[in-house]
Coordinates of N, CA and C in Angstrom, one line a residue:
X1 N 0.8 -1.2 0.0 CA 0.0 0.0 0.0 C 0.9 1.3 0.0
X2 N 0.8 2.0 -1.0 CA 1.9 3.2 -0.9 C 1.2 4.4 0.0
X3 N 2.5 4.7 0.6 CA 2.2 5.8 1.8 C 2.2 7.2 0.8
X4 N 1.4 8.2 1.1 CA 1.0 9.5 0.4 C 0.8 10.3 2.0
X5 N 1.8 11.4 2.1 CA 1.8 12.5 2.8 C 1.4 13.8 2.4
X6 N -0.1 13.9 3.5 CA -0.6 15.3 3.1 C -0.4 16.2 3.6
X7 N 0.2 17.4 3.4 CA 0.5 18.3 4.1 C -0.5 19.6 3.9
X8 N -1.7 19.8 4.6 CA -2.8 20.6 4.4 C -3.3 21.1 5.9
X9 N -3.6 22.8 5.8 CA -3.6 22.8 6.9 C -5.0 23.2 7.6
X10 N -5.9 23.1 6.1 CA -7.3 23.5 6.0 C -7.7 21.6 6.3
X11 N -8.7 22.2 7.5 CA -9.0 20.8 7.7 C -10.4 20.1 6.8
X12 N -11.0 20.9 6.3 CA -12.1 20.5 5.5 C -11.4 19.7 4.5
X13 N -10.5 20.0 3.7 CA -9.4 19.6 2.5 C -8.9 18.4 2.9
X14 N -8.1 18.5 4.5 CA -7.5 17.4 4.8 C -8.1 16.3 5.2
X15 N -9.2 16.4 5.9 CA -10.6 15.3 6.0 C -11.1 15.3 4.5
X16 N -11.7 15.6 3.6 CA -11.9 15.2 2.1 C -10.6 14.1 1.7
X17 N -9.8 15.4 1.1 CA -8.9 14.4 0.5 C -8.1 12.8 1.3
X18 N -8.0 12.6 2.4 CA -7.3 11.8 3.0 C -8.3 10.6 3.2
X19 N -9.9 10.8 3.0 CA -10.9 10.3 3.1 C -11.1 9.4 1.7
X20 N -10.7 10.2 1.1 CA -10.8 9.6 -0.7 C -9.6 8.8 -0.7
X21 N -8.6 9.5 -0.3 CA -7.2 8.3 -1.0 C -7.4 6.9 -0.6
X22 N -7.6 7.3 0.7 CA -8.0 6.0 1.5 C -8.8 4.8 0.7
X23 N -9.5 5.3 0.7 CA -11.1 4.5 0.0 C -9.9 3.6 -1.5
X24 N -9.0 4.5 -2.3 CA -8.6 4.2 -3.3 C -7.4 3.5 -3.2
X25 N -7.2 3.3 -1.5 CA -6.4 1.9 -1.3 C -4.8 2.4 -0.9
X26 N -5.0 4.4 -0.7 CA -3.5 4.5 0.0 C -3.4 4.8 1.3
X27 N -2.1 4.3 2.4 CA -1.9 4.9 3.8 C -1.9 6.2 3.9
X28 N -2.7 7.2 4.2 CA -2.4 8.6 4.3 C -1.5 8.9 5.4
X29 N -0.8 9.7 5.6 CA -0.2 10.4 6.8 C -0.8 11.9 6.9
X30 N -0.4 12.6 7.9 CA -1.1 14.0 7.8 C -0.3 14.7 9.0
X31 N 0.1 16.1 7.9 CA 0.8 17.0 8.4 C 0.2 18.6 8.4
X32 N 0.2 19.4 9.4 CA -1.0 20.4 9.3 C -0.3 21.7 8.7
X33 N 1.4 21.5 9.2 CA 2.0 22.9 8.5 C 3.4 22.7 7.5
X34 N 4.1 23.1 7.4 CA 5.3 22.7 6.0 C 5.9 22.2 7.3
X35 N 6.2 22.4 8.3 CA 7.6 21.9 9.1 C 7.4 20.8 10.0
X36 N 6.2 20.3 10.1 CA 5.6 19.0 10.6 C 5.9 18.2 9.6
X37 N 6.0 18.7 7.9 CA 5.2 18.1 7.2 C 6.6 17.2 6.2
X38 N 7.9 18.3 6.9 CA 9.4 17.7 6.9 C 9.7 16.7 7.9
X39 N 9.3 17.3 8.9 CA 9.8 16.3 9.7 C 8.9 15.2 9.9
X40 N 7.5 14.5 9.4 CA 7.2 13.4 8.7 C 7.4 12.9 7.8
X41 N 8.2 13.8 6.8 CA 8.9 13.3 6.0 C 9.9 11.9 6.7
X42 N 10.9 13.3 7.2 CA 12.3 12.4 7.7 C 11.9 10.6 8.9
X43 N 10.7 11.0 9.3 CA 10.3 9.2 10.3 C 9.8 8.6 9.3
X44 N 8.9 9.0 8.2 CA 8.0 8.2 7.6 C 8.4 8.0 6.1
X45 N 9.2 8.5 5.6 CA 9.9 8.2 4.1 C 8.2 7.8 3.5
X46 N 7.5 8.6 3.2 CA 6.5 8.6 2.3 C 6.9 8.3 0.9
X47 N 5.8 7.6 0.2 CA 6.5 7.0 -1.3 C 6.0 8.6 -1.8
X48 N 5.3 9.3 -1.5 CA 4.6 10.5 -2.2 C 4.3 11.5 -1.3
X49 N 4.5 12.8 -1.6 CA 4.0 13.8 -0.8 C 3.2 14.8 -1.4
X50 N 2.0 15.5 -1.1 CA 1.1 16.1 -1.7 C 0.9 17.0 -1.0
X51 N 1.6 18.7 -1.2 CA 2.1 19.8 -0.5 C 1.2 20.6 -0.8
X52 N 0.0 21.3 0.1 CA -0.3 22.5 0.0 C 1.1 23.5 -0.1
X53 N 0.6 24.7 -1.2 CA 1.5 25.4 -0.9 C 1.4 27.1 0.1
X54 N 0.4 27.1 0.1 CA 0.0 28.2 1.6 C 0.1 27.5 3.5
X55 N 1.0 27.6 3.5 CA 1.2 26.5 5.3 C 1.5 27.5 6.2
X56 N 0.9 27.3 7.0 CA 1.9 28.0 8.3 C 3.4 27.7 8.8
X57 N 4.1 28.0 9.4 CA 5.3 28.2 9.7 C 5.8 27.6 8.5
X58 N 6.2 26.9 8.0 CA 7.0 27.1 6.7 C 5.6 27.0 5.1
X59 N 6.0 27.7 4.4 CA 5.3 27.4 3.4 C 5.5 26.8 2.3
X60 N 4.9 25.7 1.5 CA 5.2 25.0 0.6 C 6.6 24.8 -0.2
X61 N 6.7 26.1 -0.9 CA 7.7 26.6 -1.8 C 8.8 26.1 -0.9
X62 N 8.8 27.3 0.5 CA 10.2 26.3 1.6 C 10.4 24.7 1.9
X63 N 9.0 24.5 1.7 CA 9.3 22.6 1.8 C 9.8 21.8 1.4
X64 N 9.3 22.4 -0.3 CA 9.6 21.4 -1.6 C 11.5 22.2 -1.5
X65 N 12.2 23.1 -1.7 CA 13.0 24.0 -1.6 C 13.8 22.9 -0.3
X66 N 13.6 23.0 0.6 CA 14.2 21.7 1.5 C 14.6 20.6 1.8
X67 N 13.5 20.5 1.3 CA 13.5 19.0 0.7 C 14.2 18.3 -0.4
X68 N 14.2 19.1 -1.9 CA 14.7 18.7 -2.7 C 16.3 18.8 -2.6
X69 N 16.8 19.4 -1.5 CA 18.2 20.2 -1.2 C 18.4 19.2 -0.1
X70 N 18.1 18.5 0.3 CA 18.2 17.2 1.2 C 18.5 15.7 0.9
X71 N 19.6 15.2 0.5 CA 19.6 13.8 -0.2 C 19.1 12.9 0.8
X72 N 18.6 13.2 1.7 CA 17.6 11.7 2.3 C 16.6 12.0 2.2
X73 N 15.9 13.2 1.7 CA 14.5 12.8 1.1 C 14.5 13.8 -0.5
X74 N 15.4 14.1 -1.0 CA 15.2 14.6 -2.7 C 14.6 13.7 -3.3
X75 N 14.8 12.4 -3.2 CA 13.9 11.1 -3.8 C 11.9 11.5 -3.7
X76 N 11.8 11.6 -2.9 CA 10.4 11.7 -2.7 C 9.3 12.8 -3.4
X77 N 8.5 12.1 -4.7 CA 8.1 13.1 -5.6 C 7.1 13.9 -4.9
X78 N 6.9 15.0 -5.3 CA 5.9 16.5 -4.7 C 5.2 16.3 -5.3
X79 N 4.0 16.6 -4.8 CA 3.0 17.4 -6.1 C 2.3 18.9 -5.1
X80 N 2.3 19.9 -5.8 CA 1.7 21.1 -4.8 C 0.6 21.1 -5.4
X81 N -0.2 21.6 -4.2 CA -1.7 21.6 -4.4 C -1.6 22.6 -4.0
X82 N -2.6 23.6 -4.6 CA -2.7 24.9 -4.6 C -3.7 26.0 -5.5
X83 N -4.9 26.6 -4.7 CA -5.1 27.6 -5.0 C -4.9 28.6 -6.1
X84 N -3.9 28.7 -6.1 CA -3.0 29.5 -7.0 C -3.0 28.9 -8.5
X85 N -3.9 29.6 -9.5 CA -4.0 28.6 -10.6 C -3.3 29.5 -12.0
X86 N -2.3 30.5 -12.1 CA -1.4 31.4 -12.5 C -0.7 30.6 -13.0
X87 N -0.3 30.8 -14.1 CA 0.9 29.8 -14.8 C 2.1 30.1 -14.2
X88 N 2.4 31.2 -13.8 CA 3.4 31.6 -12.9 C 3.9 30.8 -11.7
X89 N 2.4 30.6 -11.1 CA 2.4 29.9 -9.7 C 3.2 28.3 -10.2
X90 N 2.8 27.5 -11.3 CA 2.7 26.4 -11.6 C 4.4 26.2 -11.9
X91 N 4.7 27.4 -12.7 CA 6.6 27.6 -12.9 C 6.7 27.8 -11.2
X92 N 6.6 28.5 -10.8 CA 7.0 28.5 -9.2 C 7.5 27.6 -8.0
X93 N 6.1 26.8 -8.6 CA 6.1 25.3 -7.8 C 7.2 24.4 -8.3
X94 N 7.2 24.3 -10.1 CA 8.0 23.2 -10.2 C 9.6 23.8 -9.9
X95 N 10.2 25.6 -10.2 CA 11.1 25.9 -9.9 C 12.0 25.4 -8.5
X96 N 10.6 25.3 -7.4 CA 10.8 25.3 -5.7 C 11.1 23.7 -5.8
X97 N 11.4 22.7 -6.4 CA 11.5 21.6 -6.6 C 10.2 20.5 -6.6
X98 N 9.1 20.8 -6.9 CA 7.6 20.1 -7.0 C 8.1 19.6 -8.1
X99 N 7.4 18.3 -8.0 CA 7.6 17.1 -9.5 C 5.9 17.3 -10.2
X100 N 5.2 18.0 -9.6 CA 3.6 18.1 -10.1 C 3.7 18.9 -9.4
X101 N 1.9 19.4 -10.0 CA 1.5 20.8 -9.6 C -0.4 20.5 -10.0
X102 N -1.2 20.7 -9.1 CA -2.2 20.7 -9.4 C -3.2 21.6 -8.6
X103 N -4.2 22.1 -9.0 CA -4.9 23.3 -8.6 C -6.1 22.8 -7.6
X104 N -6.7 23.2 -6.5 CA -7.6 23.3 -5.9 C -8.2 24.4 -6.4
X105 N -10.2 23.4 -6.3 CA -10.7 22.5 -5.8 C -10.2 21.2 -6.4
X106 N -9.7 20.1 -5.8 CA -9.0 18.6 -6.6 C -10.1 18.1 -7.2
X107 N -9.8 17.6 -8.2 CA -10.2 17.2 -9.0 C -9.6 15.6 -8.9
X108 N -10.3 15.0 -8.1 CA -9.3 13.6 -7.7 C -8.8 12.5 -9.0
X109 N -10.1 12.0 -9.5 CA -9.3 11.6 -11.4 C -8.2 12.2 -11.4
X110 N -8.5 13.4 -12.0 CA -6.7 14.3 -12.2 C -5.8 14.2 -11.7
X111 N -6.1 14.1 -10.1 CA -4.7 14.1 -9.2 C -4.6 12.8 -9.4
X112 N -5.4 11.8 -9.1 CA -4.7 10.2 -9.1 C -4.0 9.6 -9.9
X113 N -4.2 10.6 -11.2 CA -3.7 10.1 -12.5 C -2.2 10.3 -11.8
X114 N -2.4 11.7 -11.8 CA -1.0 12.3 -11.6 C -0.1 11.4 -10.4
X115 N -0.5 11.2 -9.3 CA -0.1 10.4 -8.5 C 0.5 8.8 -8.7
X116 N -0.7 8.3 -9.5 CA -0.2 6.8 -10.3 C 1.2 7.3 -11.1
X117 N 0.7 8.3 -11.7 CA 2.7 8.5 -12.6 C 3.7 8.3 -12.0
X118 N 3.8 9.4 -11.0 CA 4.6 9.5 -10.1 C 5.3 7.9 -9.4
X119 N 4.5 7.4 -8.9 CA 4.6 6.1 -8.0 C 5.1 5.4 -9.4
X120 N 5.4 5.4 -10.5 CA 5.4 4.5 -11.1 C 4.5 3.3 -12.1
X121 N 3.7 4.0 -11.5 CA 2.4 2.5 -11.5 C 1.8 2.8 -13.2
X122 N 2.0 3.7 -13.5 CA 1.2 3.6 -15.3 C 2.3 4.6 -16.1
X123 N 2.7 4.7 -17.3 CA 3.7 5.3 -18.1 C 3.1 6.2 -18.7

């Protein structure tokens, strides 16, 4: 069962989405701000991390930016979720080291797609 780390700090979002992965057969973790959301990184080596990018004490951009700059967890693909639907924001995200980028309200099809890539599981 692959582990998927959400890092969301709106709990309506976090109860939705963590509710659905589930059902679709992944372990969710859950982290409420960017720096919880590292340091479940570093205990739980998630196969996938799915980063809001508006957090408290650290924000997205700094996570993925962290993370990617970290060789024990640079492996672990991103996807930001976010608000922010600016092509700008999307260069942003993948600049800050996000391997995906996808916009709220999720569109779960879309994201799963994207998520199966990621993991490997369909080409």
């Amino acid at each position: 069962m692959p582990k998927v780390l959400l890092v969301e700090d709106n709990e309506m979002n976090r109860d939705m989405l963590s509710r659905r992965l589930q059902r679709k057969g992944y372990q969710v973790l859950l982290a409420i701000d960017g720096q919880q959301g590292i340091d479940l990184c570093r205990a739980e080596m998630p196969d996938l991390l799915l980063l809001d990018m508006s957090l408290p004490v650290k924000d997205g951009w700094q996570v993925a930016s962290e993370m990617k700059a970290d060789n024990g967890l640079s492996h672990i693909p991103i996807i930001a979720l976010t608000a922010h639907a600016m092509a700008d924001d999307r260069q942003r995200a993948l600049q800050a080291g996000c391997d995906d980028y996808d916009t709220k309200p999720v569109d779960l099809p879309r994201l799963l797609s994207k998520i199966e890539r990621l993991l490997g599981r369909v080409e």
